[in-house]
mmCIF file of C-alpha atoms (C1' of nucleotides) and ligand atoms in Angstrom:
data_model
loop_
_atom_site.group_PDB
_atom_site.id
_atom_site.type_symbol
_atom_site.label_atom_id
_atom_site.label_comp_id
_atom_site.label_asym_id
_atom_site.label_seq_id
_atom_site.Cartn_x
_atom_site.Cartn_y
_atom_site.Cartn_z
ATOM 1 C CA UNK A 248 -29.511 -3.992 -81.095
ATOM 2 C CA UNK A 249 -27.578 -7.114 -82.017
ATOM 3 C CA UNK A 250 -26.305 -6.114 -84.755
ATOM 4 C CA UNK A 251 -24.699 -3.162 -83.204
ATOM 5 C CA UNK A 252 -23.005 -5.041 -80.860
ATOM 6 C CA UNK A 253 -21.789 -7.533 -83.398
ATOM 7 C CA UNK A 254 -20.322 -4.233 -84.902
ATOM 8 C CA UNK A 255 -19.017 -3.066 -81.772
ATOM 9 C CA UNK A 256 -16.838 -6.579 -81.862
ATOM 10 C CA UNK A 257 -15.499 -7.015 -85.475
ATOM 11 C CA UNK A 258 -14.450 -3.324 -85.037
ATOM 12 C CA UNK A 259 -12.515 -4.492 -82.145
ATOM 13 C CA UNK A 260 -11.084 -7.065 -83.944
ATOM 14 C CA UNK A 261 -12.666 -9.971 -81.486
ATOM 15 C CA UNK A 262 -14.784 -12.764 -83.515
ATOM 16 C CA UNK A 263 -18.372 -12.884 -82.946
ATOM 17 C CA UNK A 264 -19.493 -15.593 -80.920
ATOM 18 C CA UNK A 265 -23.178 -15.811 -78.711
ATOM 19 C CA UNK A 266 -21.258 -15.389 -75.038
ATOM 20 C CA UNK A 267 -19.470 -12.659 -76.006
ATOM 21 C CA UNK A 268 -22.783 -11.393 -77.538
ATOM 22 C CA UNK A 269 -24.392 -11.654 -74.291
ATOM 23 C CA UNK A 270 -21.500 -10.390 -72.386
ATOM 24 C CA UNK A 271 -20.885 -7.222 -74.360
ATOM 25 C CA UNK A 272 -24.805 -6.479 -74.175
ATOM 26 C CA UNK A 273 -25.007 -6.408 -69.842
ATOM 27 C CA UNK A 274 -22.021 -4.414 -69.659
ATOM 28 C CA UNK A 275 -22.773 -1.869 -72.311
ATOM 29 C CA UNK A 276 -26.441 -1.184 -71.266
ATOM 30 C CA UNK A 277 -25.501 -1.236 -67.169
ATOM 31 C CA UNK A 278 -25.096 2.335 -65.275
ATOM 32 C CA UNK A 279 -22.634 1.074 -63.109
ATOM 33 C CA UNK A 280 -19.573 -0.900 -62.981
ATOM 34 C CA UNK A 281 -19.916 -4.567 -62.481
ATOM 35 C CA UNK A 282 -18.456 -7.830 -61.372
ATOM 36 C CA UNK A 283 -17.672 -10.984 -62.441
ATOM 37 C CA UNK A 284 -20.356 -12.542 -60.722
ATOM 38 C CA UNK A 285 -22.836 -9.730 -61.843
ATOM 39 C CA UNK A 286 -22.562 -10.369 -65.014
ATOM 40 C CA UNK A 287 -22.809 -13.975 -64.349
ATOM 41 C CA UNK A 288 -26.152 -13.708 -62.960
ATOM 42 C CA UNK A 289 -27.022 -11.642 -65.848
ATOM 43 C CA UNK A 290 -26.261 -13.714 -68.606
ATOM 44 C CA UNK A 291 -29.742 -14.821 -70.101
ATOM 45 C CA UNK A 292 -27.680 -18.406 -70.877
ATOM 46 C CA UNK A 293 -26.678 -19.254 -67.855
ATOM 47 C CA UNK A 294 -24.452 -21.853 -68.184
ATOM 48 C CA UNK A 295 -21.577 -19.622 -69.515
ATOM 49 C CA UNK A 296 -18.317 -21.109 -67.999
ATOM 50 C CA UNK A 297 -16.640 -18.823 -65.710
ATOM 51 C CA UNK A 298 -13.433 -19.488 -67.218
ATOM 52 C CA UNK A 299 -14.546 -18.320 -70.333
ATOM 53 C CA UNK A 300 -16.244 -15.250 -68.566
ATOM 54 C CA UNK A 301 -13.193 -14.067 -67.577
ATOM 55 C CA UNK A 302 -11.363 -14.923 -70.792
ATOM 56 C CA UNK A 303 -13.884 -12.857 -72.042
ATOM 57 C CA UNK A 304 -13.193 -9.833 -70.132
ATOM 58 C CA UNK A 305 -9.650 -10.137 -70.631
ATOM 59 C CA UNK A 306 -10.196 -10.014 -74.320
ATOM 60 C CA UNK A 307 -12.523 -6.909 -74.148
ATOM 61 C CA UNK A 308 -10.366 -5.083 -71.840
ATOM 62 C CA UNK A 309 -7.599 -5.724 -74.313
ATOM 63 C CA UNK A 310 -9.127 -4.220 -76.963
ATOM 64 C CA UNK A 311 -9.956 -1.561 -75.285
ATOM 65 C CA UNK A 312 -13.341 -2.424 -75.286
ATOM 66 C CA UNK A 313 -14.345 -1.940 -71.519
ATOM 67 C CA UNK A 314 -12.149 -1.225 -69.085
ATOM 68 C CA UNK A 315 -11.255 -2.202 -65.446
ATOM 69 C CA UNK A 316 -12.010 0.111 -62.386
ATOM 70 C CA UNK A 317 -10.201 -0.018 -59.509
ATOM 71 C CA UNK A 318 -12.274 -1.226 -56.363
ATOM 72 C CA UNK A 319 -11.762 -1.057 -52.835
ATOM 73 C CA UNK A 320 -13.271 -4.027 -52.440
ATOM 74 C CA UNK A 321 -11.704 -7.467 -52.814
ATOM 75 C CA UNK A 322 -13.177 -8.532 -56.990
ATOM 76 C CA UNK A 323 -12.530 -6.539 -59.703
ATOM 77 C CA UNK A 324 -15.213 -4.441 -61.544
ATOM 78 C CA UNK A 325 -15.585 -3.910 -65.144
ATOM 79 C CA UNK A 326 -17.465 -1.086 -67.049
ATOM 80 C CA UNK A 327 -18.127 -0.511 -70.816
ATOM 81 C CA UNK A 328 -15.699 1.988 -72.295
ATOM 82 C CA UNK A 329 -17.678 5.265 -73.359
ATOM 83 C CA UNK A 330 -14.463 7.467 -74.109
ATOM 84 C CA UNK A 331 -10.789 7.381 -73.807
ATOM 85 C CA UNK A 332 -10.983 10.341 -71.890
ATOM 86 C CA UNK A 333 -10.307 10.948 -68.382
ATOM 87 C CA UNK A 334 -13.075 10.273 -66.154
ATOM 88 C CA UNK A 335 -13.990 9.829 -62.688
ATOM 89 C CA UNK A 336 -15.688 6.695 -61.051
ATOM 90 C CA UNK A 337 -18.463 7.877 -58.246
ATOM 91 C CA UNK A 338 -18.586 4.910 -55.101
ATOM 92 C CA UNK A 339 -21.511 5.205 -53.080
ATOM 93 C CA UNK A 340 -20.979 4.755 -49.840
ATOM 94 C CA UNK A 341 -24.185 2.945 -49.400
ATOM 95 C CA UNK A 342 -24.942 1.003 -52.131
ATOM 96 C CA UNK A 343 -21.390 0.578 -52.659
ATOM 97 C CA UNK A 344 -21.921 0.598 -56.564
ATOM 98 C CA UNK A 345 -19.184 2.304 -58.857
ATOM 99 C CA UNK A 346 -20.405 4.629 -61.440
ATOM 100 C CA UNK A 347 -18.008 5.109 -64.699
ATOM 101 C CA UNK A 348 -18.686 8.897 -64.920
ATOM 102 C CA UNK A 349 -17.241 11.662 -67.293
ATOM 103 C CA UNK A 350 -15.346 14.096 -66.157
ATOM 104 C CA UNK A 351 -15.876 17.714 -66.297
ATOM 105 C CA UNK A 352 -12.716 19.627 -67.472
ATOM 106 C CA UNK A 353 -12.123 22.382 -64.999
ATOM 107 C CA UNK A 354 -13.161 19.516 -62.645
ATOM 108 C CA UNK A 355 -9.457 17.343 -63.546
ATOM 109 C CA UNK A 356 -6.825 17.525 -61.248
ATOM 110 C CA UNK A 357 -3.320 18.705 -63.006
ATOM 111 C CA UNK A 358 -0.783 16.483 -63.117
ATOM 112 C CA UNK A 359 1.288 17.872 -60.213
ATOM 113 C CA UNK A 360 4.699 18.480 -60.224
ATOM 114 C CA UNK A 361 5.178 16.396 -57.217
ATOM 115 C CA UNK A 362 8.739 15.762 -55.257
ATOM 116 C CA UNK A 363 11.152 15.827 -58.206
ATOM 117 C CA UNK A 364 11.661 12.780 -60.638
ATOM 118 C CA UNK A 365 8.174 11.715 -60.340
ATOM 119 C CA UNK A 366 6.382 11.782 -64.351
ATOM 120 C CA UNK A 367 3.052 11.393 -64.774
ATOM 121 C CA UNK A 368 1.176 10.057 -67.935
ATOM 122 C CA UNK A 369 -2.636 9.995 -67.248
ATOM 123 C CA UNK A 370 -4.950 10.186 -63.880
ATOM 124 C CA UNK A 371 -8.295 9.710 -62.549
ATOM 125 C CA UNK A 372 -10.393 10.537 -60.046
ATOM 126 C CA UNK A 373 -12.057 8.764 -56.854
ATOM 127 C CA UNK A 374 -15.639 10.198 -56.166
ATOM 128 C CA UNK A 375 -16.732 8.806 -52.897
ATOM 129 C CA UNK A 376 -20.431 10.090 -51.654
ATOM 130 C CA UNK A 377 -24.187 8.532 -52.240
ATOM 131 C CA UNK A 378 -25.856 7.931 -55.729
ATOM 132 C CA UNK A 379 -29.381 8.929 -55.929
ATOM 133 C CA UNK A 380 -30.783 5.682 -54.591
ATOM 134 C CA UNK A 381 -28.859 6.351 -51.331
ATOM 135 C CA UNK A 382 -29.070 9.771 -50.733
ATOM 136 C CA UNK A 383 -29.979 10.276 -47.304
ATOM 137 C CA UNK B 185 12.545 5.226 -31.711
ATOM 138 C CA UNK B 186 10.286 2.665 -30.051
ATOM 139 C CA UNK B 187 9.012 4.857 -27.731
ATOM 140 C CA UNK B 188 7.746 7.187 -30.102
ATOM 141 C CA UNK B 189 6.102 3.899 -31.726
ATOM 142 C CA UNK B 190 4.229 2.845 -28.126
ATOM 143 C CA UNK B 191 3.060 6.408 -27.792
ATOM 144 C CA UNK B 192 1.439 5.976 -31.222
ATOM 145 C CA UNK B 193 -0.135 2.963 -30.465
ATOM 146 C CA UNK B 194 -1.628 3.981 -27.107
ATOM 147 C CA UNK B 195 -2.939 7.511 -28.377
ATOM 148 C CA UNK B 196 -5.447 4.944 -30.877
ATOM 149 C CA UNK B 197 -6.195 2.973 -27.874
ATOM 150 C CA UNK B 198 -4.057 0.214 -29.153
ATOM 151 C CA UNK B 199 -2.986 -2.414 -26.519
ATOM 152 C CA UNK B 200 0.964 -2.581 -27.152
ATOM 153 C CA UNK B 201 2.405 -6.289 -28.731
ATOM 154 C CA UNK B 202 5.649 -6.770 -30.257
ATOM 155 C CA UNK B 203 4.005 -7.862 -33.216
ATOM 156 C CA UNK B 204 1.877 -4.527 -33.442
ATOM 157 C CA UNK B 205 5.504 -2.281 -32.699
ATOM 158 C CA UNK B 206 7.074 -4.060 -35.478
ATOM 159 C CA UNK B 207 4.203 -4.066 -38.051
ATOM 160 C CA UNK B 208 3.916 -0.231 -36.866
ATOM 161 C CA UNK B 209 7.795 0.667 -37.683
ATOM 162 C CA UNK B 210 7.713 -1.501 -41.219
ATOM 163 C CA UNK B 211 4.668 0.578 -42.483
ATOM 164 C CA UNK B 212 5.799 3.948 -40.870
ATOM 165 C CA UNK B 213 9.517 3.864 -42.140
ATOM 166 C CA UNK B 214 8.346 2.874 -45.774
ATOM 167 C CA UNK B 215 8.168 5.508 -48.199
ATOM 168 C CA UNK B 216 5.471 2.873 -50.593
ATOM 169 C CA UNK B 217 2.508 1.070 -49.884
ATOM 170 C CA UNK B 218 3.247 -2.165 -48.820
ATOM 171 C CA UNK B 219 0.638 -5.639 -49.083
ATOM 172 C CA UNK B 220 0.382 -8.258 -46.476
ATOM 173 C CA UNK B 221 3.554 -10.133 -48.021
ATOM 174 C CA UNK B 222 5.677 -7.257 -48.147
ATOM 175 C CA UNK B 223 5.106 -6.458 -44.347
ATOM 176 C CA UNK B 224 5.542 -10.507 -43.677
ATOM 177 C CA UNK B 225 9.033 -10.184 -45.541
ATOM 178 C CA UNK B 226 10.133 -7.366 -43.603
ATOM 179 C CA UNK B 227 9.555 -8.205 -39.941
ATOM 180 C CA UNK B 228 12.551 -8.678 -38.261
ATOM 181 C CA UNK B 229 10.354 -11.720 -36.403
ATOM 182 C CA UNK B 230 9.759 -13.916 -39.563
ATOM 183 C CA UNK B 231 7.284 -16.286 -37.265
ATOM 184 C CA UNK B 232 4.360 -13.810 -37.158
ATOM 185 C CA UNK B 233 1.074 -15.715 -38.499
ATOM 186 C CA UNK B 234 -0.752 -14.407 -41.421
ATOM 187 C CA UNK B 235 -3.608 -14.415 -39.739
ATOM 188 C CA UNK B 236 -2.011 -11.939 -37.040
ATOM 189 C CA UNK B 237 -0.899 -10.187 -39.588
ATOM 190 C CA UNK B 238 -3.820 -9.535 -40.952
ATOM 191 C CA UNK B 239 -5.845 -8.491 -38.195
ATOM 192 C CA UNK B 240 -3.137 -6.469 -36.743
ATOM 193 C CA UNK B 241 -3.558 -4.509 -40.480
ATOM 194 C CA UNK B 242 -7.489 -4.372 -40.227
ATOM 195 C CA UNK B 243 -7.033 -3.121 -36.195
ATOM 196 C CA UNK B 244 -4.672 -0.230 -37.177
ATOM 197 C CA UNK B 245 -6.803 0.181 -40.449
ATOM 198 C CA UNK B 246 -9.790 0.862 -38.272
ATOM 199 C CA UNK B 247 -8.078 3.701 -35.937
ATOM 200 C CA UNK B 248 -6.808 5.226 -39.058
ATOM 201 C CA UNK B 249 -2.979 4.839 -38.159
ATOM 202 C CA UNK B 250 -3.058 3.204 -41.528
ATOM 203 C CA UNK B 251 -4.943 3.246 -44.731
ATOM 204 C CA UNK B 252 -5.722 0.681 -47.238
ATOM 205 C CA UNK B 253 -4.876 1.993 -50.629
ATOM 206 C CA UNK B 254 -7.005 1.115 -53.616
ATOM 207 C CA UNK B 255 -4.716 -0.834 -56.379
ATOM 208 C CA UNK B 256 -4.473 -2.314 -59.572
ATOM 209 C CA UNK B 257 -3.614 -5.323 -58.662
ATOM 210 C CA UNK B 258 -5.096 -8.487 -56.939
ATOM 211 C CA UNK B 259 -3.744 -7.959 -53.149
ATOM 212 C CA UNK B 260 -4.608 -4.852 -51.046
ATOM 213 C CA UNK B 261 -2.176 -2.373 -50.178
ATOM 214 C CA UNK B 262 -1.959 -0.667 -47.195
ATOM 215 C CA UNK B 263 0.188 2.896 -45.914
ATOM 216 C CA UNK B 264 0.518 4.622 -42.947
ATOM 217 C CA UNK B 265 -1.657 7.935 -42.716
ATOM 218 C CA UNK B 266 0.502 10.884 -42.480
ATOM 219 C CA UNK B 267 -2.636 13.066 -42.773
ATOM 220 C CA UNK B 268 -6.143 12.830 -43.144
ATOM 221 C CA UNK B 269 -6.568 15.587 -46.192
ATOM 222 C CA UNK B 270 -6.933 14.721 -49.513
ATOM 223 C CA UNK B 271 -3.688 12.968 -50.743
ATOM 224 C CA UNK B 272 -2.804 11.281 -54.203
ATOM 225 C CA UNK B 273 -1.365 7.614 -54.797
ATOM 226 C CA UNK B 274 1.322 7.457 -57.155
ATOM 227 C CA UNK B 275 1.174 4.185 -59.511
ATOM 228 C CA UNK B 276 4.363 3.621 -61.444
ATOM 229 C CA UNK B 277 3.927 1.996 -64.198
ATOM 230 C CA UNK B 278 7.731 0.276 -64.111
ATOM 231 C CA UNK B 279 7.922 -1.171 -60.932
ATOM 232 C CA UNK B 280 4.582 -1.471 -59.643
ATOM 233 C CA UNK B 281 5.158 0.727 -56.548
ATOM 234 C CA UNK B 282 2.762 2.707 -54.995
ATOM 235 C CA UNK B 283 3.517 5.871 -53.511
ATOM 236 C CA UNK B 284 1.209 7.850 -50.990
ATOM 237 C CA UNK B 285 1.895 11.289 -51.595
ATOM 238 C CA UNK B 286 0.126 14.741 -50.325
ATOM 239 C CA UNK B 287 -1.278 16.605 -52.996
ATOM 240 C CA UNK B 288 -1.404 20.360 -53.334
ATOM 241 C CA UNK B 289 -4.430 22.048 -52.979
ATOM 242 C CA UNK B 290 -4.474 23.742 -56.321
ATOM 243 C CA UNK B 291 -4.543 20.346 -58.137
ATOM 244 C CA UNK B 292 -7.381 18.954 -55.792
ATOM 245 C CA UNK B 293 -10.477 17.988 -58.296
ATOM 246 C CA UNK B 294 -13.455 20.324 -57.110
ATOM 247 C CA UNK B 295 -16.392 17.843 -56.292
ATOM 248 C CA UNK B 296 -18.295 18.165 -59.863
ATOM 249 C CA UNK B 297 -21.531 18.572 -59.872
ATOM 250 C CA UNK B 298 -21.964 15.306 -61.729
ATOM 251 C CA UNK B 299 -25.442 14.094 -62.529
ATOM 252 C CA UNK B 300 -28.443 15.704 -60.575
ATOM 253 C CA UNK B 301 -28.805 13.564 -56.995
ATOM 254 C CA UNK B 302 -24.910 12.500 -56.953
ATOM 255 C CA UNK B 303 -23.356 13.842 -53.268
ATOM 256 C CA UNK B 304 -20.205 13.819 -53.071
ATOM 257 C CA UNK B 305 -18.204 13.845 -49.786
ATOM 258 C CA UNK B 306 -14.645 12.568 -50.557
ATOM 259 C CA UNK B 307 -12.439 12.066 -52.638
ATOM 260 C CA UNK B 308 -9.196 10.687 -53.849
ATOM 261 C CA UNK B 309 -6.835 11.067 -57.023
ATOM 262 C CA UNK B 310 -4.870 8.116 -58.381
ATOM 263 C CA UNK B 311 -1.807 9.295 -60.914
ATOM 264 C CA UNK B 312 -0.134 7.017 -63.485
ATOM 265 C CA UNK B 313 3.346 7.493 -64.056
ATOM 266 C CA UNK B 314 6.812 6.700 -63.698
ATOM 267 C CA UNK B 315 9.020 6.773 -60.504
ATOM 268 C CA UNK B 316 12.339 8.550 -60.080
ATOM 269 C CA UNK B 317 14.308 5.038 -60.589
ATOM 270 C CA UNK B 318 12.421 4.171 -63.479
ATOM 271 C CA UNK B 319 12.515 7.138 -65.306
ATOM 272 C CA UNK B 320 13.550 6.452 -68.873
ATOM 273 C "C1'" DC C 277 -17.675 -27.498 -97.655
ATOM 274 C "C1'" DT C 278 -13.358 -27.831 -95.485
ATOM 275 C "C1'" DA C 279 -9.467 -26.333 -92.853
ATOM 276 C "C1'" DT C 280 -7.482 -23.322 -89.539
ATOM 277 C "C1'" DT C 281 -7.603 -20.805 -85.729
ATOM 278 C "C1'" DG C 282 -9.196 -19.408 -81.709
ATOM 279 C "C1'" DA C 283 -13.292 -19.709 -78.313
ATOM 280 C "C1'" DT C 284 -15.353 -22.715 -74.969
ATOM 281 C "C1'" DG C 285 -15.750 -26.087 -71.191
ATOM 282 C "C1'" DC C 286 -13.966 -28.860 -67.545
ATOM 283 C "C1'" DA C 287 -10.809 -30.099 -63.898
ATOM 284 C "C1'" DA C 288 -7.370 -28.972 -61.072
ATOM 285 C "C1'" DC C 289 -4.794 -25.573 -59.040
ATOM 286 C "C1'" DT C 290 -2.835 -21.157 -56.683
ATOM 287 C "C1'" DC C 291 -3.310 -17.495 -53.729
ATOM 288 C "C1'" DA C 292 -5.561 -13.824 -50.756
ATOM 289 C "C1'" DG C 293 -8.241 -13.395 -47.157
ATOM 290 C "C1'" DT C 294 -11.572 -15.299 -43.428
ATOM 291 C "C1'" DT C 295 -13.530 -17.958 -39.452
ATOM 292 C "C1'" DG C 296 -13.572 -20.721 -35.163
ATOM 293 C "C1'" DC C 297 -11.369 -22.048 -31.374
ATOM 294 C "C1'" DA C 298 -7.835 -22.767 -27.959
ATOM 295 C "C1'" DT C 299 -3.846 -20.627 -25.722
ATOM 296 C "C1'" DG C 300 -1.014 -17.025 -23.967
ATOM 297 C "C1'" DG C 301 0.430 -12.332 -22.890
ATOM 298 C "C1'" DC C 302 -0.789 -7.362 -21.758
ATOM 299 C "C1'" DC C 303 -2.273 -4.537 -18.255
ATOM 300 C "C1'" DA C 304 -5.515 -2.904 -14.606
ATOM 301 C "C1'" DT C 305 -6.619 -3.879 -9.918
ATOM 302 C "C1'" DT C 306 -5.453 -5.163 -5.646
ATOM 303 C "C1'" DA D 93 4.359 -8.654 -6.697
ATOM 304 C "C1'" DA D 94 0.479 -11.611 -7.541
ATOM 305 C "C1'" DT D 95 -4.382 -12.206 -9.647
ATOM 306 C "C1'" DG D 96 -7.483 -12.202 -13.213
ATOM 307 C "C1'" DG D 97 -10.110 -10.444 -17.287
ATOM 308 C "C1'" DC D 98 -9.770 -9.506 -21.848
ATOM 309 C "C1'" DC D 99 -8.046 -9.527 -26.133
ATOM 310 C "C1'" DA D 100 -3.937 -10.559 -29.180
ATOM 311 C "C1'" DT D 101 -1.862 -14.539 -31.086
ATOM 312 C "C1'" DG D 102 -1.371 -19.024 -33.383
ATOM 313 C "C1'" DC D 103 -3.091 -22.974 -35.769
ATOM 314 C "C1'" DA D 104 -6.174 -25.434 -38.820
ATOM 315 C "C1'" DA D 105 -9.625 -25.465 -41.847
ATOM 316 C "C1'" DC D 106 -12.230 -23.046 -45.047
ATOM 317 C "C1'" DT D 107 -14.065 -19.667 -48.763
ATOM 318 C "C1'" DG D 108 -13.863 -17.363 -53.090
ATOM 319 C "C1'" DA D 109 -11.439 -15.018 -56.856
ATOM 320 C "C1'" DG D 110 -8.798 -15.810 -60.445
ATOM 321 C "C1'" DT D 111 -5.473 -18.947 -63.300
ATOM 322 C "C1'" DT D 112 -3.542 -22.839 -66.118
ATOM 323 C "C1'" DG D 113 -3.548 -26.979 -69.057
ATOM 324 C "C1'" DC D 114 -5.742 -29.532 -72.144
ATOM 325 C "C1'" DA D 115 -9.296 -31.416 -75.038
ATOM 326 C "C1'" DT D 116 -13.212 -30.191 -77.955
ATOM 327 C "C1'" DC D 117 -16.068 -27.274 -80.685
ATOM 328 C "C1'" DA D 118 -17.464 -23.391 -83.403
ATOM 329 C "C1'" DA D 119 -16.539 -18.895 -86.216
ATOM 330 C "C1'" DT D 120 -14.716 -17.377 -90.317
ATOM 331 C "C1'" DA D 121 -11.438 -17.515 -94.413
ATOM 332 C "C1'" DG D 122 -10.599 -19.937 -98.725
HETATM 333 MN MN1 MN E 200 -14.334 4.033 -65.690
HETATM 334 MN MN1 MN E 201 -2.751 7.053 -49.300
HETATM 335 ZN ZN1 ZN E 202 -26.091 4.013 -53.632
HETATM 336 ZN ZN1 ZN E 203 9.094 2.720 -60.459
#
DNA sequence: CTATTGATGCAACTCAGTTGCATGGCCATT
DNA sequence: AATGGCCATGCAACTGAGTTGCATCAATAG
């Protein structure tokens, strides 16, 4: 296990230390999206500096290596990166958790020629529903 | 002009302020999404308090006359609701702006199927791009 | 093993947004 | 037109996310 992770980082270019050891590990085996503070109170050490917790996500994101997911609510969630493709993110509107979900071609919007002058590069997708915990 | 304003107000059982009319014409005359600072900068009254401000955005917000739009950035964003189908959010990536645009039906994602147990109910695209004036 | 470079920790700070409370203005009733 | 209830407003103080500067320490190259 660790020493796919410590992979995952020298491919990445970032140097190997324990934090971002631990860090990489919570976000690459959670389902969903997480937060700062998640991954805070995940960290087996505990006494990771926040400062360098979010240094540490700015690094990763950087390289590409997770990847930032646009909340509606006020902190910012990061998931692990699975593929550069386009993908969707589910919120459950009960749990409120964000799920980093692949896409389904014929499921992808087309970039839509929308009031002239307007270019678009890439997309994605806003699922709001329940997950499975929270289906009613 | 006002009077159309008022009439807004009243049909979402809105008591009518001078704050609220001016805060209404800002977000209903601007073509972008616009944050809490951008409103304060463009009330003709300069000596509304944030705090008005802000609850005058999460009253409106909560009788849909507005919508907060998911963003990027740090500080929520928030557009007046022309309709209350599907739409996307334009994102350019020059100057930042965020456009609130309808979106034809043909390029409306069909709610995937995702994994077994996800229910979707709504959803939203978000398009990356560039803007008319910063076209290159 | 040593040197260099960058990762970490700590303190102080900025900024968005919130909460509690007192005052004042909108509007229904008379 | 005057009265009064209710809620919109303003002010002050606070919370919490995220940042910046700087000193120290550890990962890796030589
Ligand atoms: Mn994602
Ligand atoms: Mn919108
Ligand atoms: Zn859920
Ligand atoms: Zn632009």
């Amino acid at each position: 296990m660790e020493a796919r992770l410590r992979d995952i980082l020298k491919e990445h270019d970032l140097k190997v230390t324990p934090v971002r050891l631990q860090v990489l590990e919570v976000l690459a085996t959670s389902e969903v999206a997480l937060s700062h503070h998640d991954i805070s109170n995940r960290l087996s050490d505990d006494s990771v500096d926040k400062v360098t917790l979010y240094r540490t996500l700015h690094a990763f994101a950087e390289r590409q290596l997770i990847h930032k997911v646009p909340s509606d609510g006020p902190n910012g969630l990061y998931a692990f990166r699975l593929s550069h493709d386009a993908h969707a993110h589910f919120i459950c509107d009960g749990c409120e958790r964000v799920y980093c979900t692949p896409l389904p071609e014929a499921a992808r919007p087309v970039a839509p020629t929308l009031t002239a002058g307007f270019q678009v590069t890439t997309q994605d997708v806003r699922l709001h529903g329940y997950c499975p915990d929270c289906h009613a």
